[in-house]
Amino acid sequence: SMAPVVSTKSKKTLSKTGVKNIVLVDGVRTPFLQSGTTYADLMPHDLARTALQGLLNRTGIPKDAVDYIIYGTVIQEVKTSNVAREAALGAGFSDRIPAHTVTMACISSNQAMTTAVGMIAAGQCDAVVAGGVEFMSDVPIRHSRKMRKTMLSLNKAKTLGARLALLGSIRPAHLAPELPAVAEFSTEETMGHSADRLAAAFGVSRREQDEYALRSHSLAKRAQDEGLLSDVVGFKVPGKDIVSKDNGIRPSSMEQMAKLKPAFVKPHGTVTAANSSYLTDGASAVLIMSEEKALALGYKPKAYLRDFVYVSQDPKDQLLLGPSYATPKVLERSGLKLADIDVFEFHEAFAGQILSNLKAMDSDWFAKTYMGRTSKVGSPPLDKFNLWGGSLSLGHPFGATGCRLVTTVAHRLKKEGGQYGLVAACAAGGQGHAMVIEAYPQ
Amino acid sequence: GVATSCGCSVQITRSRRNTLFSGIHTCCTFAWTHVNYEIKGDVAVIRISDPNSKVNTLSLQMQKEMTEVMDEVMGNSAIKSVVLISSKPGCFIAGADINMIQACKSTEEVTRLSQEGQKIFEKIEKSPKPIVAAINGSCLGGGLEFAIACQYRVATKSKKTALGTPEVMLGLLPGAGGTQRLPKMIGLPNAFDMMLTGRNIRADKAKKMGLVHQLVDTLGPGLKSPEERTIEYLEEVAIDCARGIVNKKLALTKEMNMMQKIQDHVMSYSFVQNRIYSTVEKKVLKQTKGLYPAPMKIIECVKAGMEQGPDAGYLAESQNFGKLAMTPESKALVGLYHGQVACKKNRFGVPEKEVKTLAILGAGLIGAGIAQVTVEKSINTILKDITEEALNQGQHQVYKGLNDKTKKKSITSFERDSILSNLTGQLDYSGFEKADMVIEAVFEDLAIKHKVLKEVEAVIPPNCVFASNTAALAIKDIAAASKRPEKVVGMHYFSPVDKMQLLEIITTDKTSKDTTASAVALGLKQGKVVIVVGDGPGFYTTRCLAPMLAEAVRVLQEGVDPKKLDSLTTGFGFPVGAATLADELGIDVAAHMAENLGKAFGSRFGGGNLELLKTMVAKGFKGRKSGKGFYIYQSEPKPKDINPELKEIVESYKMMPNPAVSSDSDVQYRLISRFVNEAVLCLQEGILTNPVEGDIGAVFGLGFPPFLGGPFRFVDNFGADKLVEKMKTFEEVFGNQFTPCQLLLDHAKDPSRKFHN
């Protein structure tokens, strides 16, 4: 077996004896676009396919050198429910590479990546592509249950009379469609509403939220202008122009943002369209390998993927607190303290959600009362936090965000000269995830 | 208004009369204990909290302090607006202090009390500084009247938030301006609905009705406890509202959609209003049979205000409030209220072990009903039967009970599923080794009860309680088969279990105190009103019911048809007529009960011919469950016809009525006096511990007319002497079935002896 390649800088490597070193070779994504814009006429697998092709181009990996492909997605297009397979075939990967799709709300592509890590760690695979895709420009709008039942019975009706009788039973109420809602199934509460309550519970003001959202947009704009968002691959959209930039980054002013009315809790709520992430189309992909395999193929990996955790809590009142629970847990697993982390990339569902998590992590009372911990983990310093923008500004294609976070950590570690990065995200269902990423030695 | 939760008792001192804003106080060193305030910028936040009680009531102390605080706030020119909030989680103001009203000796005194309340709230209503009521938890009776006198209302969406005027349930009316303000605020139909039913309105509905202006979400974990932070948040929103009103950014008039505007316009016509009054009056009369005075008085007050103006309206309200408070109906209902509070406490203390796993034997109507009310409280529940068919039916019943709640939106489908996950249906005894209590609800047959008791005792842990759900079998007879009779107790549930409030617990000489405490604790957790009675044939409730049903059979034999019998009993105030009750109970069950108790008590339980019931059973007329009994039951439950084949049966047992004791009123008193005499006898024999439990058991288990307050309150009010006199007349004709018991005779002899003080 191989000795760890990490040359320790100031900090120790997180490599563990008996545990395989698993690396991120590279990561790419399509530009994230507000839904209903340039991607409007595509299908989800088109986006995923583009990300996969981008990864092929970027890494130059042979189309049959990958052992497995995994994709994460949230709202499924029924025709391509295993979107990983459809996209892989369309991207020109060998048809001998199995592919499956996972779903875990906003941490779906995190789940895709950690599934890949698990497969490599278990020795089942050496090279896996993981990714995520979300396409909100077209979502399945279904017939009502009553109508579906009638239509299914119609299929089975043998005689004309029976068919006519079924058709005759259709009432106007049957025709009302069912729209997918960004609401919890268990509580029937929309996520924005829950975020507003969360912000109120932690006493996060409207002003704080607007300031945070403005920061996100400003940082994203700067990163975009400085060309730091190198994970973005251009996309020639059929029948339309080449898209090469995220289109939801809009630094506004506090005055402009203050004019907006609350979007969920009316009239006194604090969560608005401007301080929330918006519906986004986009896809991402990463290439994950065992370190040996990467080196054998001649790659210079970007980062090690180290410990990760999944957490879950009350989907009603703690829906979006996943990062608060996951952060101390993953740090403990890695033997790190918050201060050891150089780069933080947290998923920004809502400004109020991020700020609530920061407050929760900074509260001894919360740590003791709800997390069964003896003390707080501490709040990540903002000068290390989401410095290239976040989901609020770059956009949040639910299933694709996780890969963006991991790739961004790798890129930032390199750019900023850091060694450890931390990814954390919340997800519907009251779940959460965190992962520690270590820079690959230069 | 009156609290439905028990407030602390405050000594009434009639010389003290407080009015709001009676001038600016020079003394600022009040030792306020109930009301306080804090100035936040230009807003005064008045916080209320009764230090001696879990709930806030408008006691004299509370009113006095509120007056003083209001005076100070109104006199401070730096304060532009006011927020009124409770610091108690789960309670804004639960109502007026019920003891304050009970302490009054005359109509005039209560009227004055009402007029003072009216004055206080009038000043609130006319306050030049806007007052925002911030409501979290119960806002009932006087609490609601206080809130609706304020300029603006914000309420939390908490499940505990409930707005209502429950006064009617105590035979009273909203006496501090409620009958005048509510109709104007939410319209006649909604106001009548609230005031005449007394039902609680939840926050979302209150917003739709226009009873509150804004809703505030409840909050989860943050940097403080959810309860504390939710109240703080409510306060923050209310302060913003108060400032908004002052700055004219917040309109006080509600936004109305076209439908509401049209409705309001239509309602403004007097002929439309008159139509509503007459419709409501008719409905009230039909439902109350004219036995409850409060609803008609409420209508009268509303009418007076709408037709003759506020002065006449407020006067009518205070006068009628005074009149109602002195009625026996109100006193009986208030008595029931106190009794209910008493029967919601466990006088046997905290059991050594809490029931975390309950096993139920028998998945029939009762068994499944017990399962439903148990899983709802997150207790692991095993429901066991011997056939898959019976089990399936029982499990379906639990599902349906919960699903109906989902349909009514009182729980979500997710909550339904989560509740159902506490239920395990099975045919064997697996898991019984973890049971803390087993309730058997198998067929009423001693041999079967013995069989299951032995089977169960072979598998349960030593500290597990064995409870028998039976309506008539003596518990000591069931316990005879037990190795540990101290762990055996009776738990008599009433069908349908999820609707009927009463649980009758039966203890034998050998039942241990801890076993009883455990049974009571479970019953209370299941939301029941619990009475604990001694062991004996029919215990308390069945024993009272049996002689009345025997009399009902005799009445039928005398040629009165079931419909007439029903109307005589409902006319007396029973919610369900005697014939319908027998059908609901099951004719076979009634016959079984009559036979058993007849054997135990002899001819005193006679009257009607038992053979009539037996013949019905033989013909398959077992009541509602078999589709035929005294009535025929088709798919539609409402309009039911008399079973045509009944006539022939009755004919063969025909008796000639004696005209001296067969008037409608005589028949009513024949039925009621046998019931009441048996109840008093139960107290005399020690089956009952006290008259309170007797009254509660009769009203909540058997539907004894609530306005009479129960058999004991009835004797007190009607007069034991008068009752004995009636019974003696009947005794001459029918014999010992009407012989008054010794305790009743004692009370008849000495009019100062009362069951209730």
XYZ file of N, CA and C in Angstrom, chain B residues 553 556-560 612 615 644-656:
63
model
N -89.833 0.169 29.881
C -90.484 -1.001 29.277
C -91.947 -1.060 29.723
N -93.935 1.345 27.805
C -94.240 0.817 26.464
C -95.378 -0.192 26.537
N -95.321 -1.036 27.548
C -96.382 -2.035 27.708
C -97.735 -1.386 27.950
N -97.674 -0.183 28.513
C -98.925 0.537 28.767
C -99.462 1.213 27.517
N -98.755 1.018 26.407
C -99.288 1.514 25.142
C -98.678 2.802 24.632
N -97.642 3.312 25.326
C -96.950 4.499 24.831
C -95.956 4.028 23.775
N -90.452 -9.088 27.356
C -90.630 -8.258 26.165
C -89.292 -8.080 25.463
N -88.059 -11.388 24.012
C -88.737 -11.733 22.754
C -88.132 -10.950 21.600
N -92.074 -1.886 12.725
C -93.499 -2.244 12.622
C -93.845 -3.556 13.341
N -92.824 -4.405 13.479
C -93.101 -5.704 14.114
C -93.150 -5.606 15.636
N -92.794 -4.394 16.143
C -92.757 -4.214 17.588
C -94.165 -4.267 18.185
N -95.109 -3.738 17.416
C -96.471 -3.587 17.902
C -97.036 -4.919 18.408
N -96.790 -5.907 17.602
C -97.299 -7.247 17.918
C -96.711 -7.769 19.226
N -95.400 -7.548 19.375
C -94.732 -8.016 20.595
C -95.301 -7.292 21.811
N -95.375 -5.959 21.689
C -95.869 -5.165 22.813
C -97.299 -5.593 23.171
N -98.076 -5.843 22.116
C -99.481 -6.255 22.291
C -99.582 -7.472 23.221
N -98.634 -8.408 23.037
C -98.725 -9.643 23.820
C -98.318 -9.433 25.283
N -97.671 -8.297 25.558
C -97.327 -8.002 26.957
C -98.086 -6.785 27.466
N -99.174 -6.519 26.830
C -99.920 -5.291 27.108
C -100.346 -5.175 28.575
N -100.223 -3.951 29.120
C -100.703 -3.675 30.477
C -101.649 -2.492 30.406
N -102.633 -2.473 31.308
C -103.548 -1.346 31.316
C -102.952 -0.209 32.129
